[in-house]
Amino acid sequence: MRKKGSLKISHLTWGGIDCHELAARFGTPLYVFDTGIIRSRCRELRETFIDRWENTRVRYAGKAFLIRAMAKLIQDEGLGLDVVSLGELMTALSAGFPPERIEMNGNAKSHAEIEAAVNSRVGRIIIDHPDELMTIQNYAQKAGIVQRAMIRVAPGVDAHTHKYIATGSTDSKFGVPADPREGSMLTDTLKAARDCRNVEIRGLHFHVGSQLFETEDYTKSIEVILKLMKSLKDEWGFVTHELNMGGGFGAVINPSVPAMRSEFYTDPMMKALIEGCGAYGLEVPRAILEPGRWIISEAGITLYTVENVRELPEISYIAVDGGMSDNPRFALYQAEYNAVKISDINGKIYRPSNGGKVSIVGKCCESGDILIDDAKIQEVKAGDVIALFNTGAYTFSMSSNYNYLPRPAVVFVENGEAKIAAERQTMEDLMRGQVLLF
Ligand code: LLP
C-alpha cells in the first residue's frame, strides 16, 4: 500500500502533519510534497529497473518539478536528471548535482544552453535537431573534451494520450524521423558526426508521449527503433550503445487508487528490447528511462483556502485563492483531479439543492480558470481549506504570475516534520526588474 493521507481521523494529514497546521504555518495556496512518497518511487525504480536489469539508468525529468531541494533528493536517491534549459541545468548544478549524471534535452536549445552543458561536463546532450551537432562540436573543441551525445528520433507512433503531450509521431516538433535511408536527417547527422572529433554519439533517444497507462506505445516504439538500430548498424556501421526510452509513465488522479507499479511498464519494455535485440542479432544497449510525473505527481498536494461559494441555478462554484496560475493543467489538457475539505475528509459529498454540478474554480480573470470541473467534495464555506490531490507534477513548474499572483511556497514534509523548500513569492519579487520609466 502506498502511504497516503491518514483516514483514521477526519482531518487530512500529509507526511504525518495535519494539513490545518501546514495551512496556518505557511499560508495558502501551498504546494506540499511528502518526500517519503518521492523516495519510495525512486526506490521502486531502483528495485524494478536498475537492480533487475543489467546496464540501466534512470534520469528524472526535471520539467515535472525541479527546485534545488528536489535535485538534492534525486541525487541522494542515486538517480540522474534530465534538464531542458539553462535554468533547469543551473538549478541542478547549484544544488551540487553531479554533472555526469545530467543529460540535456530540448527541441530548440540555444547556443548558450549548449555551451553551458558542455562546459559543465554534463553526461549526455540529446541532439534534437541536426544543427546542434556542430554547435556541440565547437564548444567541446574549445573546452578540449569529447562530449557524449545521443540523437532523439521520433518513432512514428501516435501515443494514446492528449494530443498536446503526444510526442512520438513523425510530424512531431521533437527529434528527427526514425529514417535510416540515405539523405534523411538522421543519417546526415550520423555522417556529419564522423568528422566531429569532439562529439561521440552513444545512441538513440525517443519519448513517445506522457501520461500513458498501457505499454503498447512503448513496445511499438521499441520495435521501430530496433529495426532502425539494425539498419544503422548494417548500412552505416553505427552501433547503438545506449537507448533512452523517455518517460511518460502515467500518474493516477484518484488518491485512493495507487499508480501502476513501475514494472508494469519496465518489464514489457525490457522484454521487447532484449528479445528484439536477440532476434536482430544486436547487442542490448544500455537502457535509460526519463520518468517525471510518475515519480512526483502523487507525492504532491495543493492546499487552497475557499474564498466564496456561489450557488447558481445550474451550477455551484467553489472559488479558491489560487487557480490556473499555480495549476494550468485543466485549462491546457482538461486534466482531472480530486479534492477534499481537509477538516472533514470522510464527510458527505455536497449536493447542491438545485441538483447542478459543483466546480472548483480559481481566482484568475478567465472562465477557463477551472481546477475541477465536476467536483465531488464535502460542503465548504468561505475560509475552509481544501486539498487537491496528485498535483505534484507540472504545477509548480508550469505556474505563472497571471493576474500578478505570487507563486505559492513549496513545503517538503516527512515523518511529521515540515520544511520550506521554496518560499512564496513576495510583492517585491513580482516588481523586480521593472523600471519606472516615466
Ligand atoms: N522525457 C522527455 C524527452 C519529455 O519530453 C518528457 C515530457 C519526459 C521525459 C517526462 O514525461 P513524464 O514522465 O513526466 O510524463 N505539461 C504536460 C506534460 C508535458 C510533458 C513533456 N515532456 C502535463 O502537464 O501533462
Coordinates of C-alpha atoms and ligand atoms in Angstrom, one line a residue:
M1 CA 0.0 0.0 0.0
R2 CA 1.3 3.4 -0.8
K3 CA 1.3 5.9 2.0
K4 CA -1.5 8.5 1.7
G5 CA -3.2 10.9 3.9
S6 CA -4.4 9.1 7.0
L7 CA -8.1 8.1 7.0
K8 CA -8.3 7.3 10.7
I9 CA -9.1 10.8 11.8
S10 CA -11.3 13.2 9.8
H11 CA -8.5 15.7 9.2
L12 CA -6.2 15.3 6.3
T13 CA -2.6 14.7 7.2
W14 CA 0.3 14.7 4.7
G15 CA 3.7 13.3 5.6
G16 CA 2.4 12.9 9.1
I17 CA 1.3 16.5 9.6
D18 CA -2.2 17.9 9.9
C19 CA -2.9 20.0 6.8
H20 CA -4.5 22.7 9.0
E21 CA -1.2 23.2 10.7
L22 CA 0.5 23.4 7.3
A23 CA -2.0 26.0 6.0
A24 CA -1.8 28.0 9.2
R25 CA 2.0 28.0 9.3
F26 CA 2.8 28.5 5.6
G27 CA -0.4 30.1 4.2
T28 CA -2.3 29.1 1.1
P29 CA -2.1 28.3 -1.8
L30 CA 0.6 25.9 -0.8
Y31 CA 2.3 23.1 -2.6
V32 CA 3.1 20.3 -0.2
F33 CA 5.2 17.3 -1.0
D34 CA 5.6 14.1 1.0
T35 CA 9.2 13.3 0.4
G36 CA 8.7 9.8 1.7
I37 CA 6.5 9.1 -1.3
I38 CA 9.1 10.6 -3.7
R39 CA 11.8 8.4 -2.1
S40 CA 9.7 5.3 -2.3
R41 CA 9.1 5.9 -6.0
C42 CA 12.8 6.3 -6.6
R43 CA 13.4 3.1 -4.6
E44 CA 10.8 1.3 -6.6
L45 CA 12.5 2.3 -9.9
R46 CA 15.8 1.1 -8.5
E47 CA 14.4 -2.2 -7.5
T48 CA 12.3 -3.0 -10.5
F49 CA 14.5 -1.5 -13.2
I50 CA 18.1 -0.6 -12.2
D51 CA 18.6 -3.7 -10.0
R52 CA 16.5 -6.1 -12.0
W53 CA 18.0 -5.4 -15.4
E54 CA 21.7 -5.0 -16.3
N55 CA 23.2 -1.8 -17.6
T56 CA 20.2 0.5 -16.9
R57 CA 19.9 4.1 -15.7
V58 CA 17.1 6.4 -14.6
R59 CA 17.1 10.2 -15.3
Y60 CA 14.3 12.0 -13.5
A61 CA 12.6 14.5 -15.9
G62 CA 13.1 17.8 -14.0
K63 CA 10.4 19.6 -16.1
A64 CA 7.8 17.8 -14.0
F65 CA 9.1 19.6 -10.8
L66 CA 12.5 20.9 -10.1
I67 CA 13.7 23.0 -7.3
R68 CA 17.1 22.8 -5.6
A69 CA 15.9 20.6 -2.8
M70 CA 14.3 18.2 -5.3
A71 CA 17.6 18.0 -7.2
K72 CA 19.3 17.1 -3.9
L73 CA 16.8 14.4 -3.1
I74 CA 17.1 12.9 -6.6
Q75 CA 20.9 12.9 -6.2
D76 CA 20.6 11.2 -2.7
E77 CA 18.3 8.6 -4.3
G78 CA 21.0 7.7 -6.8
L79 CA 19.1 8.8 -10.0
G80 CA 20.2 11.1 -12.7
L81 CA 18.5 14.1 -14.1
D82 CA 17.1 15.2 -17.4
V83 CA 17.2 19.0 -17.9
V84 CA 15.8 21.0 -20.8
S85 CA 17.0 24.6 -20.2
L86 CA 19.8 26.7 -18.8
G87 CA 17.5 27.4 -15.8
E88 CA 17.0 23.7 -15.0
L89 CA 20.7 23.0 -15.5
M90 CA 21.7 25.8 -13.2
T91 CA 19.1 24.7 -10.6
A92 CA 20.7 21.3 -10.6
L93 CA 24.3 22.4 -10.6
S94 CA 23.7 25.0 -7.9
A95 CA 22.3 22.1 -5.7
G96 CA 25.6 20.2 -6.2
F97 CA 24.1 17.7 -8.6
P98 CA 26.9 15.7 -10.3
P99 CA 27.0 16.9 -13.9
E100 CA 27.9 13.5 -15.3
R101 CA 24.5 12.3 -14.2
I102 CA 22.8 15.1 -16.1
E103 CA 21.5 14.9 -19.6
M104 CA 20.3 17.8 -21.6
N105 CA 17.2 17.5 -23.8
G106 CA 15.3 20.2 -25.7
N107 CA 14.0 20.8 -29.2
A108 CA 15.3 24.3 -29.6
K109 CA 18.5 24.5 -27.4
S110 CA 20.2 27.9 -27.6
H111 CA 24.0 28.2 -28.1
A112 CA 24.2 29.4 -24.6
E113 CA 22.5 26.3 -23.3
I114 CA 24.7 24.0 -25.3
E115 CA 27.8 25.9 -24.2
A116 CA 26.8 25.7 -20.5
A117 CA 26.0 22.0 -20.9
V118 CA 29.4 21.3 -22.5
N119 CA 31.4 23.5 -20.1
S120 CA 29.7 22.0 -17.0
R121 CA 30.5 18.5 -18.4
V122 CA 27.0 17.1 -18.5
G123 CA 26.9 13.3 -19.2
R124 CA 24.9 13.5 -22.4
I125 CA 23.4 16.0 -24.7
I126 CA 20.4 14.7 -26.6
I127 CA 20.7 16.1 -30.1
D128 CA 17.2 17.0 -31.2
H129 CA 18.0 18.9 -34.4
P130 CA 20.9 18.2 -36.7
D131 CA 22.2 21.8 -36.3
E132 CA 23.1 21.1 -32.7
L133 CA 25.9 18.7 -33.7
M134 CA 28.2 21.4 -35.0
T135 CA 27.4 23.7 -32.0
I136 CA 28.3 20.9 -29.6
Q137 CA 31.5 20.1 -31.6
N138 CA 32.6 23.8 -31.5
Y139 CA 32.1 24.2 -27.8
A140 CA 33.6 20.8 -27.0
Q141 CA 36.6 21.5 -29.1
K142 CA 37.1 24.8 -27.3
A143 CA 36.8 23.0 -24.0
G144 CA 39.2 20.3 -25.1
I145 CA 36.8 17.5 -24.3
V146 CA 34.8 14.8 -26.1
Q147 CA 31.1 15.5 -25.4
R148 CA 28.9 12.4 -25.3
A149 CA 25.6 12.8 -27.1
M150 CA 22.6 10.8 -28.3
I151 CA 20.2 11.5 -31.1
R152 CA 16.5 11.9 -30.5
V153 CA 14.3 10.1 -33.0
A154 CA 10.5 10.2 -33.5
P155 CA 9.4 6.6 -33.7
G156 CA 6.3 7.5 -35.7
V157 CA 3.9 6.1 -33.1
D158 CA 0.9 8.2 -32.1
A159 CA 0.6 7.7 -28.3
H160 CA -2.7 7.1 -26.6
T161 CA -2.9 10.4 -24.7
H162 CA -3.9 14.1 -25.0
K163 CA -2.5 15.4 -28.3
Y164 CA -0.6 18.1 -26.6
I165 CA 1.5 15.6 -24.7
A166 CA 2.0 13.1 -27.5
T167 CA 5.5 13.5 -28.9
G168 CA 6.4 10.4 -30.9
S169 CA 4.6 10.9 -34.3
T170 CA 6.6 11.5 -37.5
D171 CA 5.3 15.1 -37.7
S172 CA 6.3 15.9 -34.1
K173 CA 8.4 19.0 -33.5
F174 CA 10.8 16.8 -31.4
G175 CA 13.7 14.8 -32.8
V176 CA 14.3 13.5 -36.3
P177 CA 12.2 10.9 -38.1
A178 CA 13.4 7.3 -37.5
D179 CA 14.5 7.0 -41.1
P180 CA 17.7 5.0 -41.9
R181 CA 17.7 6.0 -45.6
E182 CA 20.5 7.9 -47.3
G183 CA 19.8 11.7 -47.1
S184 CA 17.5 11.5 -44.1
M185 CA 18.0 14.0 -41.2
L186 CA 19.2 11.1 -39.1
T187 CA 21.8 9.6 -41.4
D188 CA 23.0 13.0 -42.5
T189 CA 23.6 13.7 -38.8
L190 CA 25.4 10.4 -38.3
K191 CA 27.6 11.1 -41.3
A192 CA 28.5 14.6 -40.2
A193 CA 29.3 13.2 -36.7
R194 CA 32.1 11.1 -38.2
D195 CA 34.0 14.3 -38.8
C196 CA 33.3 15.7 -35.3
R197 CA 36.2 14.6 -33.2
N198 CA 34.9 16.2 -30.1
V199 CA 31.4 14.6 -30.2
E200 CA 30.7 10.9 -29.6
I201 CA 27.3 9.7 -30.5
R202 CA 26.4 7.0 -28.0
G203 CA 23.0 6.0 -29.1
L204 CA 19.4 7.0 -29.7
H205 CA 16.6 8.5 -27.6
F206 CA 12.8 8.5 -28.0
H207 CA 9.9 9.8 -25.9
V208 CA 6.6 8.7 -27.3
G209 CA 4.3 10.7 -25.0
S210 CA 3.2 11.4 -21.5
Q211 CA 0.5 10.1 -19.1
L212 CA 0.5 6.6 -20.7
F213 CA -1.5 3.9 -19.0
E214 CA -0.7 1.0 -21.3
T215 CA 2.6 -0.4 -22.6
E216 CA 1.8 -0.8 -26.3
D217 CA 3.0 2.7 -27.3
Y218 CA 6.4 1.8 -25.8
T219 CA 6.7 -1.7 -27.2
K220 CA 5.6 -0.5 -30.7
S221 CA 8.2 2.3 -30.5
I222 CA 10.9 -0.2 -29.4
E223 CA 10.0 -2.4 -32.4
V224 CA 10.5 0.6 -34.7
I225 CA 13.8 1.6 -33.0
L226 CA 15.1 -2.0 -33.2
K227 CA 14.6 -2.1 -36.9
L228 CA 16.3 1.3 -37.1
M229 CA 19.2 0.1 -35.0
K230 CA 19.6 -2.9 -37.3
S231 CA 19.7 -0.8 -40.5
L232 CA 22.0 1.8 -38.9
K233 CA 24.4 -0.9 -37.9
D234 CA 24.3 -2.9 -41.2
E235 CA 24.3 0.1 -43.6
W236 CA 26.1 2.8 -41.7
G237 CA 28.2 0.9 -39.2
F238 CA 26.6 2.8 -36.3
V239 CA 26.2 0.9 -33.1
T240 CA 23.6 2.0 -30.6
H241 CA 25.3 1.6 -27.3
E242 CA 22.6 3.3 -25.4
L243 CA 18.9 3.7 -25.9
N244 CA 16.9 6.2 -23.9
M245 CA 13.2 5.3 -23.9
G246 CA 11.9 8.5 -22.4
G247 CA 9.4 9.0 -19.7
G248 CA 5.6 9.1 -19.8
F249 CA 4.5 6.6 -17.1
G250 CA 1.0 7.7 -16.1
A251 CA 0.0 9.3 -12.8
V252 CA -3.4 8.5 -11.4
I253 CA -5.8 11.1 -10.3
N254 CA -7.7 9.4 -7.5
P255 CA -5.8 9.3 -4.2
S256 CA -7.3 6.0 -3.3
V257 CA -6.1 4.3 -6.5
P258 CA -2.4 3.5 -6.4
A259 CA -0.4 4.2 -9.5
M260 CA 0.8 1.4 -11.7
R261 CA 3.9 -0.3 -10.3
S262 CA 6.9 0.6 -12.4
E263 CA 7.4 -2.9 -13.6
F264 CA 4.1 -2.7 -15.3
Y265 CA 6.0 -0.6 -17.8
T266 CA 9.6 -1.7 -17.5
D267 CA 9.1 -5.4 -17.7
P268 CA 7.4 -5.4 -21.1
M269 CA 9.8 -2.7 -22.3
M270 CA 12.9 -4.6 -21.3
K271 CA 11.5 -7.8 -22.6
A272 CA 10.7 -6.2 -26.0
L273 CA 14.2 -4.7 -26.1
I274 CA 16.2 -7.8 -25.1
E275 CA 14.2 -10.3 -27.2
G276 CA 14.2 -7.9 -30.2
C277 CA 18.0 -7.4 -29.9
G278 CA 18.3 -11.2 -29.8
A279 CA 16.1 -11.6 -32.9
Y280 CA 18.0 -8.9 -34.8
G281 CA 21.5 -10.0 -33.7
L282 CA 22.1 -6.8 -31.9
E283 CA 23.9 -6.2 -28.6
V284 CA 21.5 -5.0 -26.0
P285 CA 22.2 -1.3 -25.5
R286 CA 22.2 0.4 -22.1
A287 CA 18.6 1.2 -21.4
I288 CA 17.7 4.6 -19.9
L289 CA 14.4 6.0 -18.7
E290 CA 13.3 9.5 -18.0
P291 CA 10.1 9.4 -15.9
G292 CA 8.8 12.7 -14.4
R293 CA 5.3 12.7 -13.2
W294 CA 5.2 9.0 -12.1
I295 CA 7.9 10.0 -9.5
I296 CA 6.5 13.2 -8.3
S297 CA 2.7 13.6 -9.1
E298 CA 1.3 11.6 -6.2
A299 CA 3.7 13.0 -3.6
G300 CA 2.2 16.5 -4.1
I301 CA -1.0 18.1 -2.9
T302 CA -2.1 21.7 -3.2
L303 CA -3.8 23.4 -0.3
Y304 CA -6.2 26.3 -1.1
T305 CA -8.5 28.4 1.1
V306 CA -12.1 28.8 -0.1
E307 CA -12.8 32.5 -0.8
N308 CA -16.5 32.1 -1.6
V309 CA -19.2 29.7 -2.7
R310 CA -21.6 30.8 -5.4
E311 CA -24.8 28.8 -5.9
L312 CA -26.3 29.5 -9.3
P313 CA -29.4 27.8 -10.8
E314 CA -27.5 25.2 -12.7
I315 CA -24.0 25.2 -11.2
S316 CA -22.3 25.9 -7.9
Y317 CA -18.8 27.4 -7.8
I318 CA -16.3 27.0 -5.1
A319 CA -13.8 29.7 -5.7
V320 CA -10.3 29.4 -4.1
D321 CA -7.3 31.6 -3.5
G322 CA -5.3 30.1 -6.4
G323 CA -6.1 28.6 -9.7
M324 CA -4.7 28.3 -13.2
S325 CA -1.7 30.4 -12.1
D326 CA -0.5 27.6 -9.9
N327 CA -2.1 24.8 -11.8
P328 CA -2.9 25.4 -15.5
R329 CA -3.4 21.7 -16.3
F330 CA -7.2 21.7 -16.5
A331 CA -7.1 24.8 -18.7
L332 CA -4.5 23.1 -21.0
Y333 CA -5.3 19.5 -21.0
Q334 CA -8.7 19.1 -19.2
A335 CA -6.6 17.3 -16.5
E336 CA -8.7 15.7 -13.8
Y337 CA -8.1 16.0 -10.0
N338 CA -9.8 15.1 -6.8
A339 CA -10.3 17.3 -3.8
V340 CA -11.3 17.1 -0.1
K341 CA -12.2 19.5 2.6
I342 CA -9.2 19.0 4.9
S343 CA -11.2 19.1 8.1
D344 CA -13.8 16.6 7.1
I345 CA -12.2 14.1 4.7
N346 CA -14.8 11.4 5.3
G347 CA -17.8 13.8 5.2
K348 CA -20.8 13.5 2.9
I349 CA -20.3 14.8 -0.6
Y350 CA -22.1 18.1 -1.1
R351 CA -25.1 18.0 -3.5
P352 CA -26.5 21.5 -4.2
S353 CA -30.2 21.7 -3.8
N354 CA -30.5 22.7 -7.5
G355 CA -29.0 19.4 -8.5
G356 CA -26.3 21.0 -10.6
K357 CA -22.7 20.2 -10.6
V358 CA -20.0 21.7 -8.4
S359 CA -17.0 23.3 -9.9
I360 CA -13.8 24.3 -8.1
V361 CA -12.5 27.4 -9.8
G362 CA -9.6 29.8 -9.3
K363 CA -9.4 33.5 -8.8
C364 CA -7.9 34.4 -12.3
C365 CA -10.0 36.5 -14.6
E366 CA -10.9 33.7 -17.0
S367 CA -13.9 31.5 -17.2
G368 CA -11.5 28.7 -18.1
D369 CA -9.7 29.0 -14.8
I370 CA -11.0 25.7 -13.5
L371 CA -9.3 23.3 -11.1
I372 CA -12.0 20.6 -11.0
D373 CA -14.9 20.9 -13.4
D374 CA -17.3 18.4 -11.8
A375 CA -16.0 18.0 -8.2
K376 CA -17.1 15.5 -5.6
I377 CA -16.3 17.3 -2.4
Q378 CA -17.8 17.9 1.0
E379 CA -19.8 21.1 1.7
V380 CA -17.5 24.0 2.2
K381 CA -17.8 27.7 3.1
A382 CA -15.5 30.7 2.9
G383 CA -12.4 30.2 5.0
D384 CA -12.3 26.4 4.7
V385 CA -9.2 24.8 3.4
I386 CA -9.3 22.2 0.7
A387 CA -6.7 19.9 -0.8
L388 CA -6.3 18.9 -4.4
F389 CA -4.5 15.5 -4.7
N390 CA -1.8 14.4 -7.1
T391 CA -0.7 17.9 -8.1
G392 CA 3.0 17.2 -7.7
A393 CA 3.7 17.2 -11.5
Y394 CA 3.7 20.1 -13.9
T395 CA 2.1 22.6 -11.5
F396 CA 4.9 24.5 -9.8
S397 CA 6.9 24.0 -13.0
M398 CA 4.1 25.4 -15.1
S399 CA 3.0 28.1 -12.7
S400 CA 2.8 31.8 -13.8
N401 CA 2.2 35.2 -12.3
Y402 CA -1.0 35.7 -14.3
N403 CA -3.0 38.5 -12.6
Y404 CA 0.1 39.2 -10.6
L405 CA -0.5 36.3 -8.3
P406 CA 2.7 35.3 -6.4
R407 CA 3.9 31.8 -6.9
P408 CA 2.9 29.7 -3.8
A409 CA 5.5 28.3 -1.5
V410 CA 6.7 24.7 -1.6
V411 CA 6.9 22.7 1.6
F412 CA 8.5 19.3 2.0
V413 CA 7.1 17.1 4.7
E414 CA 8.2 13.8 6.1
N415 CA 7.6 11.9 9.3
G416 CA 5.8 14.8 11.0
E417 CA 8.3 17.5 10.0
A418 CA 7.7 20.3 7.6
K419 CA 10.3 22.4 5.9
I420 CA 10.0 25.2 3.4
A421 CA 11.8 24.2 0.2
A422 CA 10.8 27.2 -1.9
E423 CA 9.5 30.5 -0.5
R424 CA 6.3 32.1 -1.6
Q425 CA 7.0 34.9 -4.0
T426 CA 6.6 38.4 -2.4
M427 CA 5.2 41.6 -3.9
E428 CA 8.9 42.7 -4.3
D429 CA 9.6 39.6 -6.3
L430 CA 6.8 40.5 -8.6
M431 CA 8.0 44.0 -9.2
R432 CA 11.7 43.0 -9.5
G433 CA 13.4 44.3 -12.7
Q434 CA 10.6 46.6 -13.6
V435 CA 11.7 50.1 -14.4
L436 CA 9.6 53.2 -13.7
L437 CA 10.4 54.9 -17.0
F438 CA 8.2 58.0 -16.8
Ligands
LLP1 N1 11.5 12.9 -21.4 C1 11.2 13.8 -22.4 C2 12.0 13.9 -23.6 C3 10.0 14.5 -22.3 O1 9.6 15.3 -23.3 C4 9.1 14.3 -21.2 C5 7.9 15.1 -21.1 C6 9.5 13.4 -20.2 C7 10.7 12.7 -20.4 C8 8.8 13.2 -18.9 O2 7.4 12.8 -19.1 P1 6.6 12.4 -17.9 O3 7.2 11.1 -17.4 O4 6.6 13.4 -16.9 O5 5.2 12.1 -18.5 N2 3.0 19.7 -19.2 C9 2.4 18.4 -19.5 C10 3.5 17.4 -19.7 C11 4.5 17.7 -20.8 C12 5.5 16.6 -20.9 C13 6.5 16.9 -21.9 N3 7.6 16.0 -21.9 C14 1.4 18.0 -18.4 O6 1.2 18.8 -17.5 O7 0.8 16.9 -18.5

